[in-house]
mmCIF file of C-alpha atoms and ligand atoms in Angstrom:
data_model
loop_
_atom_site.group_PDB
_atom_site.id
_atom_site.type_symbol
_atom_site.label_atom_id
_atom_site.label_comp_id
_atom_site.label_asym_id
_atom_site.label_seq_id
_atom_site.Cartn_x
_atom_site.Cartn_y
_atom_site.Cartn_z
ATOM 1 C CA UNK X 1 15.044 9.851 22.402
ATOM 2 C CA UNK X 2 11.738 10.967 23.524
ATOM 3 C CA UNK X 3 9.177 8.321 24.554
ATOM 4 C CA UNK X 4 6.446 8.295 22.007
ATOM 5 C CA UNK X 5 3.723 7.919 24.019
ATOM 6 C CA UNK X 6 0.824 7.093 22.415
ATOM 7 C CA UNK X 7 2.436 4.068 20.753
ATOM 8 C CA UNK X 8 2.622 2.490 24.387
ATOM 9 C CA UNK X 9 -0.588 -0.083 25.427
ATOM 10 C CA UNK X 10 -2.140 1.153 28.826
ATOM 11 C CA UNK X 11 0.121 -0.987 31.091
ATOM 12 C CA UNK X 12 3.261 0.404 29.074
ATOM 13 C CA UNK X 13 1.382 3.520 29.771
ATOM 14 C CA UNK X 14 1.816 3.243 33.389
ATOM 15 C CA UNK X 15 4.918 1.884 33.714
ATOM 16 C CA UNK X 16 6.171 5.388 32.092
ATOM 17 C CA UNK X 17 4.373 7.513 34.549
ATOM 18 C CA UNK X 18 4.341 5.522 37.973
ATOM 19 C CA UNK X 19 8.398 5.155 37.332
ATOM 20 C CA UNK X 20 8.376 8.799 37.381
ATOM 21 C CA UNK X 21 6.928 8.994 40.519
ATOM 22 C CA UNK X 22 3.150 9.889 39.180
ATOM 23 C CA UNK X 23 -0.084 7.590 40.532
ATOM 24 C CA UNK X 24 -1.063 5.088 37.956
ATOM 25 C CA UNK X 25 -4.867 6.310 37.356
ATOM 26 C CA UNK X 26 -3.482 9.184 35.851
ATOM 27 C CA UNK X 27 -2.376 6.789 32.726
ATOM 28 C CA UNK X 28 -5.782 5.749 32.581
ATOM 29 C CA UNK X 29 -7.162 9.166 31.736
ATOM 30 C CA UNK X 30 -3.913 9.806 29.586
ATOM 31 C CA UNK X 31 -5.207 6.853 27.598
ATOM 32 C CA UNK X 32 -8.523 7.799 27.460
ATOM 33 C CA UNK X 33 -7.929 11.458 25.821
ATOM 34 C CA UNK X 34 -5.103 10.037 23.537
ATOM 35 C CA UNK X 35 -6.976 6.436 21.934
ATOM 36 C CA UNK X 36 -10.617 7.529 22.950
ATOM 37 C CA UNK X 37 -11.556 11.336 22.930
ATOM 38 C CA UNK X 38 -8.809 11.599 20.045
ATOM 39 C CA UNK X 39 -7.240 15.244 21.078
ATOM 40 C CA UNK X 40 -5.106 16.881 19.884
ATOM 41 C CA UNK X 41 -2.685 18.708 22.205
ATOM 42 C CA UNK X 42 -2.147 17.939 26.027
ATOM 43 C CA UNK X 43 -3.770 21.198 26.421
ATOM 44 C CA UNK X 44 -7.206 20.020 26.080
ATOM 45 C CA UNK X 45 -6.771 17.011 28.592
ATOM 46 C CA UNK X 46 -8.362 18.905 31.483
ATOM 47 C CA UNK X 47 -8.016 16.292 34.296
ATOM 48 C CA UNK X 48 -4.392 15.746 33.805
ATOM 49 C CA UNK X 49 -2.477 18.263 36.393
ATOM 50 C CA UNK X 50 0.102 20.153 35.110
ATOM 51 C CA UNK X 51 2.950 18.467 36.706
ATOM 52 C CA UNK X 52 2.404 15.692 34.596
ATOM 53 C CA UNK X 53 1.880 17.526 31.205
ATOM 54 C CA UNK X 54 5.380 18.872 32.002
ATOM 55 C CA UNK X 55 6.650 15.786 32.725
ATOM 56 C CA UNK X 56 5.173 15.085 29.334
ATOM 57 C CA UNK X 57 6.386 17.702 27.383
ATOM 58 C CA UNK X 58 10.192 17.104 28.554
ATOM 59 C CA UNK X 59 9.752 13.267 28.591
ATOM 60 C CA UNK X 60 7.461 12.011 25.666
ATOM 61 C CA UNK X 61 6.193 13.138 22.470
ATOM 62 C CA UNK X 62 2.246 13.343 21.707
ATOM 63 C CA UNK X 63 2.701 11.707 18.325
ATOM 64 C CA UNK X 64 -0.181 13.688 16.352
ATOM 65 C CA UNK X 65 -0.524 14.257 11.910
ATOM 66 C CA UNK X 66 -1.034 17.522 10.784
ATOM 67 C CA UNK X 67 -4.095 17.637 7.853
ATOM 68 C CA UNK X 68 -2.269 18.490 4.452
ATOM 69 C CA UNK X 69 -5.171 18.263 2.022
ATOM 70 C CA UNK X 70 -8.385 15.869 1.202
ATOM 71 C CA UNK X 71 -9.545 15.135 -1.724
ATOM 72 C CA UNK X 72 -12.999 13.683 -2.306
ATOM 73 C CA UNK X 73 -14.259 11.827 -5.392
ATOM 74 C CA UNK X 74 -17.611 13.780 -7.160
ATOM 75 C CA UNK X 75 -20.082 10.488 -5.777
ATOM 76 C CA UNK X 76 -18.729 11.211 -2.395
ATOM 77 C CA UNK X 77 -17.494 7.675 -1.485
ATOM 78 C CA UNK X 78 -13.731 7.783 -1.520
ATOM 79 C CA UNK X 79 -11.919 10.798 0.312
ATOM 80 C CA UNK X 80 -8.459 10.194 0.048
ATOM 81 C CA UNK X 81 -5.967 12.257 2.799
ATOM 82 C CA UNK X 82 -2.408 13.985 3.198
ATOM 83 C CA UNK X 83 -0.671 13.772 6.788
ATOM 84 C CA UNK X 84 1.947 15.416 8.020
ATOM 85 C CA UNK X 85 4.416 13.694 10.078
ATOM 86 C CA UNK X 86 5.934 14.966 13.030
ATOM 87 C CA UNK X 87 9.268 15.016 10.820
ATOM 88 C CA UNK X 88 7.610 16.676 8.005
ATOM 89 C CA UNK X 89 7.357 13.703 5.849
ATOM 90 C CA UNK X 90 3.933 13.460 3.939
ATOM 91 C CA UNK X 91 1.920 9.933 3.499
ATOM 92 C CA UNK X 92 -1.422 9.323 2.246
ATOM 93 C CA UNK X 93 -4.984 7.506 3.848
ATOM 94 C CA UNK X 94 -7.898 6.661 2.334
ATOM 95 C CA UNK X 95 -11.822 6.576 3.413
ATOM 96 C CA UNK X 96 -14.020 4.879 2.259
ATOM 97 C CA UNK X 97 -18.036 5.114 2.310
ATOM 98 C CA UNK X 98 -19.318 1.265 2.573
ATOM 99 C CA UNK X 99 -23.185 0.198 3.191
ATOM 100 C CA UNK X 100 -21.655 -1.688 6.169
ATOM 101 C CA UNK X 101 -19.308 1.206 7.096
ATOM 102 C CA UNK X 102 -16.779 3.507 7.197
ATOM 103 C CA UNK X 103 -13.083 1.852 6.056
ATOM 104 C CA UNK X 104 -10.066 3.482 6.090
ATOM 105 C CA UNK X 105 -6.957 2.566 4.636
ATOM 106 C CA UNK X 106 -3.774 3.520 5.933
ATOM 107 C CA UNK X 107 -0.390 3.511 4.860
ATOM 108 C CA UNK X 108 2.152 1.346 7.292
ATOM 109 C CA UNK X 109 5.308 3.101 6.137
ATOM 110 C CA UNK X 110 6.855 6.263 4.109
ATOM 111 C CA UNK X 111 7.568 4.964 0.606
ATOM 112 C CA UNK X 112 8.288 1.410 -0.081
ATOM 113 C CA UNK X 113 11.652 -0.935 -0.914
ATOM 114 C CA UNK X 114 9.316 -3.982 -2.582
ATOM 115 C CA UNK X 115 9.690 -2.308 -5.938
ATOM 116 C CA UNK X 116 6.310 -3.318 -7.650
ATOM 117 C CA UNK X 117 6.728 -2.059 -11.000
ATOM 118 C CA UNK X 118 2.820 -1.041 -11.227
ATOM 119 C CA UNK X 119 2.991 0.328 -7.863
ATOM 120 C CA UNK X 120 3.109 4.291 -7.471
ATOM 121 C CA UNK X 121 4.158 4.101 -3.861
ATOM 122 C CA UNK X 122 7.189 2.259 -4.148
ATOM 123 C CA UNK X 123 8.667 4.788 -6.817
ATOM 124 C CA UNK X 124 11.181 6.787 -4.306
ATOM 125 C CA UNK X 125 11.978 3.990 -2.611
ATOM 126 C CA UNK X 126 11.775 2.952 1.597
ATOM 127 C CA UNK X 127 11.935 6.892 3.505
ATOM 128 C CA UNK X 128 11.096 4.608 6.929
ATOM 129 C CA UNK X 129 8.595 3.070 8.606
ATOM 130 C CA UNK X 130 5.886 4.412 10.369
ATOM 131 C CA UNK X 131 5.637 3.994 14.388
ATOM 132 C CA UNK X 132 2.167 2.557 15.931
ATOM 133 C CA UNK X 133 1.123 6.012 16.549
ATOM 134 C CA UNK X 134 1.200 7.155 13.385
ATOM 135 C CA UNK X 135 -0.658 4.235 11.883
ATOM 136 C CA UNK X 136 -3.628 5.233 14.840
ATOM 137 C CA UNK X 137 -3.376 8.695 13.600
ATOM 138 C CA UNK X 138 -4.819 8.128 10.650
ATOM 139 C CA UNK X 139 -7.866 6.989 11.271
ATOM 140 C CA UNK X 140 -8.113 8.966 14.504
ATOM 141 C CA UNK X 141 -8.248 12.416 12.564
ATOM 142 C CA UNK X 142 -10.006 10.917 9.730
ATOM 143 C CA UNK X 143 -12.486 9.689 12.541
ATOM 144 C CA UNK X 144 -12.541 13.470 13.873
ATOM 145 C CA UNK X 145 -12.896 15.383 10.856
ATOM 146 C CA UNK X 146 -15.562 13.836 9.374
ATOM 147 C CA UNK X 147 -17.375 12.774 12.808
ATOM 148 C CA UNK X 148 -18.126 9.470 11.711
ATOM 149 C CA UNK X 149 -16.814 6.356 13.385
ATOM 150 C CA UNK X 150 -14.519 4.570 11.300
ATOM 151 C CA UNK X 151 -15.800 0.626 11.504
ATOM 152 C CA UNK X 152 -13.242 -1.401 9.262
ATOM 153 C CA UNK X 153 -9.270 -0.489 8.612
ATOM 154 C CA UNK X 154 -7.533 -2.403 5.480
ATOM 155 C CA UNK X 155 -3.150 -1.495 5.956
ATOM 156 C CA UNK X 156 -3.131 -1.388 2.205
ATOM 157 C CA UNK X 157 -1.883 2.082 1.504
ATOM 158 C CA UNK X 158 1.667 2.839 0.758
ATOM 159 C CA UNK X 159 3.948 0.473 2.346
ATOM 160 C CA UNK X 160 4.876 -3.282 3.043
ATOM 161 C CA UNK X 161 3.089 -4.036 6.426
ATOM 162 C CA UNK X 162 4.891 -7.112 6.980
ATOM 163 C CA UNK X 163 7.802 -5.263 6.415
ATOM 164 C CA UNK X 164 7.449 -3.045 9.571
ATOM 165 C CA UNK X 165 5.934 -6.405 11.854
ATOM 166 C CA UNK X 166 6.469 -5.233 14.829
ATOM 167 C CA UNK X 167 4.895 -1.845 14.567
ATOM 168 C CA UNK X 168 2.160 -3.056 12.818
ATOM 169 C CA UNK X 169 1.315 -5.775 15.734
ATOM 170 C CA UNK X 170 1.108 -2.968 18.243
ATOM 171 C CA UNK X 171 -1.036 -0.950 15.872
ATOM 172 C CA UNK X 172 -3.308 -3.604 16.003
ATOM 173 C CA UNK X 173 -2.951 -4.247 19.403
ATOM 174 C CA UNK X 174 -3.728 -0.534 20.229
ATOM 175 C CA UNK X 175 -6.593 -0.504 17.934
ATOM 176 C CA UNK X 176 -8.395 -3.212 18.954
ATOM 177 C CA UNK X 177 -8.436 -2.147 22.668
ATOM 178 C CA UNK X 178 -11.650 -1.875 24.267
ATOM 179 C CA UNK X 179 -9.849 1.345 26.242
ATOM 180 C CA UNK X 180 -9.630 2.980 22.362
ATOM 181 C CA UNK X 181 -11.219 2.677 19.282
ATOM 182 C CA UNK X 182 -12.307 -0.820 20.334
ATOM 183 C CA UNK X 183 -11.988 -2.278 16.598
ATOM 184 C CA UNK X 184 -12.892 -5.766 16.166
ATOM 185 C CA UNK X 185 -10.032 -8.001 14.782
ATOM 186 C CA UNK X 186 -12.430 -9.216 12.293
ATOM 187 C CA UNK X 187 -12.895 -6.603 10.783
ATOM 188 C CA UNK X 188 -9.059 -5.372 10.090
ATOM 189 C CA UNK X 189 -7.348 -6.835 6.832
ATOM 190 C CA UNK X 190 -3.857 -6.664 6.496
ATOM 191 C CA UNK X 191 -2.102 -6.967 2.994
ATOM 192 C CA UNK X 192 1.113 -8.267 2.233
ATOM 193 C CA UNK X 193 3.475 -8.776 -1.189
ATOM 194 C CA UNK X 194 4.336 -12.021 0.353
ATOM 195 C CA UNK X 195 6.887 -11.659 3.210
ATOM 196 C CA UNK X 196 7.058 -15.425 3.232
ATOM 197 C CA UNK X 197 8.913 -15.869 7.434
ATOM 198 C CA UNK X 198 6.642 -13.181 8.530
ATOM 199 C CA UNK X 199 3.417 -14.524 7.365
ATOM 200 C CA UNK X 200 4.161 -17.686 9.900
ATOM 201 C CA UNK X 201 4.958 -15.506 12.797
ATOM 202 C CA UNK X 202 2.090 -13.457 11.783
ATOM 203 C CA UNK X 203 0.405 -17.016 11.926
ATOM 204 C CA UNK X 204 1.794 -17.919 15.529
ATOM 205 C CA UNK X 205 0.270 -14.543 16.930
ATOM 206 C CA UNK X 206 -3.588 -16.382 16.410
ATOM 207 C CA UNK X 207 -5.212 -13.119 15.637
ATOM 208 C CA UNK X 208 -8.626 -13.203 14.038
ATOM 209 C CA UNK X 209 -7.884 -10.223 11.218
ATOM 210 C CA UNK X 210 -8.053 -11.461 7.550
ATOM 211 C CA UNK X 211 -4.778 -11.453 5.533
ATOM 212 C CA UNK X 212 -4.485 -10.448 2.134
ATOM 213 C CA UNK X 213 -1.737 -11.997 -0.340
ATOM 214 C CA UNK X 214 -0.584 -9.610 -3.347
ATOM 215 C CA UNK X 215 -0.019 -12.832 -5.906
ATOM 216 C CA UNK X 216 -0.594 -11.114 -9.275
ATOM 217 C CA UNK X 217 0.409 -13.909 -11.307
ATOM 218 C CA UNK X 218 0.435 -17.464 -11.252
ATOM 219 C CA UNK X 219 3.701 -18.491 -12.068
ATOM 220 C CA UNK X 220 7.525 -17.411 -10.758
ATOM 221 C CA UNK X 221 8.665 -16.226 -14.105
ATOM 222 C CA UNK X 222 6.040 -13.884 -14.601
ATOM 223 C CA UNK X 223 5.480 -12.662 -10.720
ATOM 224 C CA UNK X 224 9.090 -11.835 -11.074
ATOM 225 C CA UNK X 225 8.819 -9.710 -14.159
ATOM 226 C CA UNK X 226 6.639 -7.572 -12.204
ATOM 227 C CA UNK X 227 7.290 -7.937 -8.574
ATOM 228 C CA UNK X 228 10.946 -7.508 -7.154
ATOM 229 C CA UNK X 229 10.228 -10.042 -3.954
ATOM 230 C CA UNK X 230 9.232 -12.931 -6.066
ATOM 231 C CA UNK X 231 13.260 -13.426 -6.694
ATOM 232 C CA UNK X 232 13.222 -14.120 -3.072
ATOM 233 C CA UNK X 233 10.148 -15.806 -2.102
ATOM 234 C CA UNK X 234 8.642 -18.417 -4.396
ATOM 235 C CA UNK X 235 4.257 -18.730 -5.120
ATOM 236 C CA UNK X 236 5.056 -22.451 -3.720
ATOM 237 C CA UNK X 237 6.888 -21.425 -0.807
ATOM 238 C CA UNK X 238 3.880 -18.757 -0.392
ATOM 239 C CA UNK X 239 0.978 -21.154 -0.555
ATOM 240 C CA UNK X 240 2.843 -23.200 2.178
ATOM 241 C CA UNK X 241 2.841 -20.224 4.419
ATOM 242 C CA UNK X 242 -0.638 -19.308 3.654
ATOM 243 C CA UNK X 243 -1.967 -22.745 4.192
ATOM 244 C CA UNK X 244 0.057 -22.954 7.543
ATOM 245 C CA UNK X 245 -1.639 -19.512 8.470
ATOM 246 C CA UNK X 246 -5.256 -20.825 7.525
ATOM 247 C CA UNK X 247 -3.961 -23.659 9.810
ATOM 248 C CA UNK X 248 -3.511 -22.080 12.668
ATOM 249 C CA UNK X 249 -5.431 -19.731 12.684
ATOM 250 C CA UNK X 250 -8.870 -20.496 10.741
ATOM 251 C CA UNK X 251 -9.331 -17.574 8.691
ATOM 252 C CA UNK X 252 -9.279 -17.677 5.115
ATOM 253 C CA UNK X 253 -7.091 -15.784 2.927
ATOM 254 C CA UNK X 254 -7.786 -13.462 0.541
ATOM 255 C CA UNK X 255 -5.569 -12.766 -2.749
ATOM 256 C CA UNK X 256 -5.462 -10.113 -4.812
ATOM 257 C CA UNK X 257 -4.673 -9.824 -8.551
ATOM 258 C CA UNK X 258 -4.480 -6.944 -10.667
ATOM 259 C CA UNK X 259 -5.111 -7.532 -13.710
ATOM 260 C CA UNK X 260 -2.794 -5.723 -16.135
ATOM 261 C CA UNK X 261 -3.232 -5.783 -19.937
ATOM 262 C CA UNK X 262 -0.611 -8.193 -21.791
ATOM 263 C CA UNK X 263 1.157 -8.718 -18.969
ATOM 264 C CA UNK X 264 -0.989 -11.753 -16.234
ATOM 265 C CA UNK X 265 -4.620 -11.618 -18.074
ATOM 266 C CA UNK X 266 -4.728 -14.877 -20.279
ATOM 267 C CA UNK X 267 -6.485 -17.459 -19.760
ATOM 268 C CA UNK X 268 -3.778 -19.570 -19.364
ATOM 269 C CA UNK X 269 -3.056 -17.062 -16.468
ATOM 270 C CA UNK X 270 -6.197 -17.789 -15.001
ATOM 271 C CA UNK X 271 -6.455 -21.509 -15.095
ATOM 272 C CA UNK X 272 -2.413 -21.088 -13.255
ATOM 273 C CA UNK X 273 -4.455 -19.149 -10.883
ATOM 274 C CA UNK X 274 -7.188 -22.068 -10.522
ATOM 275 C CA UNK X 275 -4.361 -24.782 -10.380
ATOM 276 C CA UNK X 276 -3.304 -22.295 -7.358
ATOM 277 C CA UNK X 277 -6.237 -21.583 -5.124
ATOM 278 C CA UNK X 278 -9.003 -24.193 -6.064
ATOM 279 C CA UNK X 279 -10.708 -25.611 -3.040
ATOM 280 C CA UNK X 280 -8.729 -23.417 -0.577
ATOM 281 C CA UNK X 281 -11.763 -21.736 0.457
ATOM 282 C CA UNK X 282 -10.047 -18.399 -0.926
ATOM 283 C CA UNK X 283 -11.475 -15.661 -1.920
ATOM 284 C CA UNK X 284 -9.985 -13.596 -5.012
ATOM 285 C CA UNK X 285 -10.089 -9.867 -5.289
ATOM 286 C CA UNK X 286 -9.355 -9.224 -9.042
ATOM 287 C CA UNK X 287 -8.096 -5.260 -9.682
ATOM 288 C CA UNK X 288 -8.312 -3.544 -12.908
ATOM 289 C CA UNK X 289 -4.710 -1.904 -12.552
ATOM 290 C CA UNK X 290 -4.976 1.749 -12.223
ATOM 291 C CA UNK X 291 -2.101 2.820 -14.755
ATOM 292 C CA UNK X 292 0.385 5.578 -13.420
ATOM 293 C CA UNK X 293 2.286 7.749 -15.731
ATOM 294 C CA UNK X 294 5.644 6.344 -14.919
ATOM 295 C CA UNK X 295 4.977 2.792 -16.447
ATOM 296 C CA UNK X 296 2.681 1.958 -19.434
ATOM 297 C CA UNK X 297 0.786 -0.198 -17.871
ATOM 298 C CA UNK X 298 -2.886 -1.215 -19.398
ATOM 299 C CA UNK X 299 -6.471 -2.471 -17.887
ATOM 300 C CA UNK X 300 -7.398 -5.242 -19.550
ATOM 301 C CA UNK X 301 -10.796 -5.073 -21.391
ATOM 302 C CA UNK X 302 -13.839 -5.387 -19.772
ATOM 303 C CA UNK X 303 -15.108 -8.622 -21.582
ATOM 304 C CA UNK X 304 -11.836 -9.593 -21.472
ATOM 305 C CA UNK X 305 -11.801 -9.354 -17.206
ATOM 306 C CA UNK X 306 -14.953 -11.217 -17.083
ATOM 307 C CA UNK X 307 -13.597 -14.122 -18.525
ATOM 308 C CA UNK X 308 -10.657 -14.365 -16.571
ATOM 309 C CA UNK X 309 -13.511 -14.204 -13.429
ATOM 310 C CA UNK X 310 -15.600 -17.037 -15.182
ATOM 311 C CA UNK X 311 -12.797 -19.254 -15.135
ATOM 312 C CA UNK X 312 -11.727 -18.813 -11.411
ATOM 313 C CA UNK X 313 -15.553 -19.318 -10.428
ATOM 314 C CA UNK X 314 -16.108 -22.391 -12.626
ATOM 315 C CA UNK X 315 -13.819 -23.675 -10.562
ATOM 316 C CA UNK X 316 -15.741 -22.632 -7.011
ATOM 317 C CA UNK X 317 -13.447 -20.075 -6.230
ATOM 318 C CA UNK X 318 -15.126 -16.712 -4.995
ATOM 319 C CA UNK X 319 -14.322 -13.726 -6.966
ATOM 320 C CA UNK X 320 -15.309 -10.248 -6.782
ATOM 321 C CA UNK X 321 -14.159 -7.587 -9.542
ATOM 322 C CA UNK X 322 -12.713 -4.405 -7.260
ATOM 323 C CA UNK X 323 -13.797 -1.703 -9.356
ATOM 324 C CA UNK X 324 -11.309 1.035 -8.300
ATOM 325 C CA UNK X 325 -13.223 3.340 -6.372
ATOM 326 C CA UNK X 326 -12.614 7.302 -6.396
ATOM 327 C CA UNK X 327 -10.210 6.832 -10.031
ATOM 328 C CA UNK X 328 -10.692 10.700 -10.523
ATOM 329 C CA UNK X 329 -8.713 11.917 -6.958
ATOM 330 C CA UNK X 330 -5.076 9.522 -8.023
ATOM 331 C CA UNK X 331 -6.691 6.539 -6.381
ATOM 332 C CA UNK X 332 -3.520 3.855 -7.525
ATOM 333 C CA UNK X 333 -1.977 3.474 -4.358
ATOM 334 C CA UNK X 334 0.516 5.821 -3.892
ATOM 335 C CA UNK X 335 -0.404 8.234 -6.260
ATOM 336 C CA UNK X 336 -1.729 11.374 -4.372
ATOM 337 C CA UNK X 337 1.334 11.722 -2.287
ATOM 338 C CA UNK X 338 3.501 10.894 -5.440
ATOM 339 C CA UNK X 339 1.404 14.434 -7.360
ATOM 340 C CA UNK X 340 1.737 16.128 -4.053
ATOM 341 C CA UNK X 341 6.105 15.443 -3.809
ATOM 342 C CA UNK X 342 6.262 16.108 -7.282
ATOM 343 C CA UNK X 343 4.597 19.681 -7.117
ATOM 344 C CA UNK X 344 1.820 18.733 -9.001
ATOM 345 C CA UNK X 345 -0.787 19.197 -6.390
ATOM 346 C CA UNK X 346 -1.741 22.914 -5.265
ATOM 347 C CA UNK X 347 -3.262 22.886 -2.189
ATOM 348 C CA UNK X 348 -3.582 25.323 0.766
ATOM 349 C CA UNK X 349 -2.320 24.167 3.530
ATOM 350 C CA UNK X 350 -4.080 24.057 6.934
ATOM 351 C CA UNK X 351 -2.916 24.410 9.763
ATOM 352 C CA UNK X 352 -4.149 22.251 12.419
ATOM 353 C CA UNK X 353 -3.481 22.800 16.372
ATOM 354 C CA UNK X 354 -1.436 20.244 18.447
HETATM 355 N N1 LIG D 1 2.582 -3.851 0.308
HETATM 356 C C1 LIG D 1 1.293 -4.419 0.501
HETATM 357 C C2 LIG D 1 0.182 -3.416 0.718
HETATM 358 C C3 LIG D 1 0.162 -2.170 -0.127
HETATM 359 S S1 LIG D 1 -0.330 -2.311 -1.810
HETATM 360 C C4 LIG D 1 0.954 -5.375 -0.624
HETATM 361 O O1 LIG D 1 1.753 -5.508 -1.530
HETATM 362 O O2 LIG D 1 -0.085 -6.022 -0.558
HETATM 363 C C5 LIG D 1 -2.048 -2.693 -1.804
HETATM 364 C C6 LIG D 1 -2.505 -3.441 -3.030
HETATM 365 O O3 LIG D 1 -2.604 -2.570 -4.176
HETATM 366 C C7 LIG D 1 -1.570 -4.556 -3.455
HETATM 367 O O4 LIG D 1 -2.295 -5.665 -3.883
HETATM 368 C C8 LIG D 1 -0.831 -3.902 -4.620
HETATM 369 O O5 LIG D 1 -0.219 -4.857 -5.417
HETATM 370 C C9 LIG D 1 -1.955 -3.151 -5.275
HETATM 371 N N2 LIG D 1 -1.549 -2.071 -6.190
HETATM 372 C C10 LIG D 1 -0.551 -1.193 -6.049
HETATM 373 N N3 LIG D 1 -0.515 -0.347 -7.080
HETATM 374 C C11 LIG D 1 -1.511 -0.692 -7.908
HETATM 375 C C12 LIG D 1 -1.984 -0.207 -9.158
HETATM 376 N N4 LIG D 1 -1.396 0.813 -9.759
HETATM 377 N N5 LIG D 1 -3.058 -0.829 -9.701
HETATM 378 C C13 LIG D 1 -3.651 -1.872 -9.080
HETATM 379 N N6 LIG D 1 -3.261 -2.368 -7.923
HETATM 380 C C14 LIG D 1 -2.193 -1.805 -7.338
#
C-alpha cells in the first residue's frame, strides 16, 4: 500500500523521505505546501525537485477531496459540502458562519454502525472510516474555497469519532500543529454516542478539546429504544467515564439532547436529566430533532421545549436551545449525502485539479 502522506506528523514526514535517501529539509517544505499553503497537486510545490515528486508519485499518495456540490442556506450562514474521496465514496462537511468564527464540521467516517434511529447518517450502515487526511481535507478546501480561515472544527458530521480513535487523535494532532493550520485544542469539540473504554483513553491523552456526550434520554430503557449502543454501554457507566474525563483532564463536558416529540420530552424526562447532570458544571445543548423521511420522528412544541429548558436551569444547569441552523439545505446530519446516494440531488459536478 501506498504511504498516505499527508496523514504523517512532520517527523513521520521525514522519516519517509530521509529513509529514501532524500535530505530532511525537504519534508519541511513538503509539510508546509500540504498542512499550510493547502495545494492541491505536487505540481504546484515549486521548491520540491523533481526527484522527489517522483519518488512521491511511486511511493505515497497526496490524499486530496474532490468538490461534489455546496449548498448554502438563503441567510448565508450554513454552507453544507460534498467530497469526493480518493475511492469515489461521497461524505458530507458543514460551515458554519459564527460572530466568533468560521466552524466547520466534519464527518470522521463513511456511514455509521451506531444505528441511531433519528440519525440520517447511520441509515446504510459503516462503508469505513476515514484516514487523518481526509478529516484535514475538509476543512482545508472548505478553508480554500471560500478564503476564509476556518477558526473552530466540531467532528460531529456523519460518523462515530470514537469509533475511528486512532485516526481521529492524529487528526487532531495534525491540526493543531503550529507547522499547519495551527488550531487551538480549545477550540475543537469532539462528539461521541458514548463509546464508554474510549472516552477514558481519550481521558489519559490530557488534551484540552471539549467533548460532547450524545445522551438523549435519561434513563436505559428509553436511550435504548432509540440508540443501538445503549444495550452496551449503560448512562451510569457513562457518567463514570465522563466524570473520570472531567478528572483528568479539567474540561467540562457538554451533552446533547434532541428533543424528539413523544418519545424523551416530558418533564419527567427532564427532571431524569437534572437527577443526571446537576452540579456537574455541564453544559446542555438541547436539539429540536430535525425529522428525516425514513422515521416519523416529531419536534416537540415550542412552549413545550422551553419548559423542558426551565427545568434543567432551575436546577443551575446551563442550557442553550440549538436552533438547527441552515434546515432548508438537509441540515439533519447525514442528510445531504443520504439525497445525493439516493439520486435525489442534481448537481453538476466540478471538476477540481489534483
Ligand atoms: N456519532 C457522534 C457524532 C455524530 S452525530 C455522536 O453520536 O455524537 C452529531 C449529533 O447530532 C449527535 O448528538 C446526534 O445524536 C445528533 N443527531 C443526529 N441526527 C439528528 C437528527 N435527525 N436530529 C437531531 N439531532 C441529530
Amino acid at each position: 500500500m501506498k504511504t498516505d502522506i499527508k496523514s504523517l506528523n512532520k517527523q513521520e514526514l521525514k522519516k519517509f523521505i530521509t529513509e529514501a535517501g532524500f535530505p530532511g529539509f525537504r519534508a519541511d517544505q513538503l509539510y508546509d505546501w500540504m498542512h499550510k499553503k493547502l495545494v492541491l497537486s505536487l505540481d504546484e510545490m515549486s521548491n520540491v525537485p523533481k526527484d522527489l515528486k517522483t519518488f512521491i508519485q511511486n511511493e505515497a499518495e497526496l490524499v486530496t477531496l474532490q468538490h461534489v456540490t455546496h449548498l448554502e442556506s438563503k441567510d448565508g450562514s450554513t454552507a453544507k459540502f460534498l467530497f469526493r474521496l480518493p475511492d469515489g465514496h461521497v461524505i458530507e462537511s458543514v460551515r458554519m458562519v459564527y460572530k466568533h468564527g468560521i466552524s466547520v464540521c466534519i464527518s470522521s467516517q463513511v456511514g455509521c454502525r451506531m444505528g441511531c434511529r433519528f440519525c440520517a447518517s447511520t441509515l446504510g450502515g459503516l462503508v469505513r472510516s476515514l484516514a487523518p487526511s481526509e478529516m484535514l481535507e475538509q476543512i482545508y478546501r472548505i478553508q480554500q474555497m471560500t478564503g476564509e480561515r476556518v477558526s473552530n472544527i466540531v467532528v460531529m458530521g456523519t460518523g462515530e469519532p470514537l469509533d475511528n480513535f486512532d485516526n481521529l487523535i492524529k487528526f487532531i494532532e495534525l491540526i493543531t500543529d503550529e507547522n499547519g493550520l495551527n488550531i487551538s485544542q480549545r477550540n475543537i469539540t469532539v462528539s461521541t454516542c458514548g463509546i464508554v473504554p474510549n472516552i477514558k483513553r481519550l481521558a489519559d491523552l490530557d488534551l484540552s478539546i471539549t467533548l460532547a456526550i450524545s445522551l438523549h434520554a435519561s434513563n436505559d430503557e428509553e436511550r435504548k429504544k432509540i440508540m443501538p449502543v445503549a444495550n452496551k454501554y449503560s448512562i451510569a457507566e457513562i457518567m463514570e467515564a465522563t466524570d473520570y474525563y472531567f478528572k483528568v483532564t479539567g474540561r467540562r463536558l457538554t451533552f446533547e439532547y434532541s428533543l424528539i416529540a413523544g418519545e424523551n420530552d416530558d418533564l419527567k424526562s427532564a427532571e431524569g436529566l437534572t437527577r443526571l447532570l446537576a452540579g456537574k458544571g455541564a453544559h446542555i445543548n438541547l436539539i429540536p430533532v430535525n425529522p428525516i423521511k425514513e422515521r416519523d420522528y416529531k419536534q416537540s412544541g415550542e412552549g413545550h421545549i422551553v419548559r423542558f429548558k426551565n427545568i434543567l436551569e432551575k436546577s443551575g444547569i446551563n442550557v442553550t436551545i440549538r436552533r438547527e441552523m441552515g434546515a432548508d439545505i438537509d441540515a439533519a446530519c447525514g442528510q445531504l449525502r443520504k439525497d445525493y446516494m439516493d439520486g435525489n440531488v442534481t448537481i453538476k459536478e466540478e471538476e477540481s485539479k489534483g
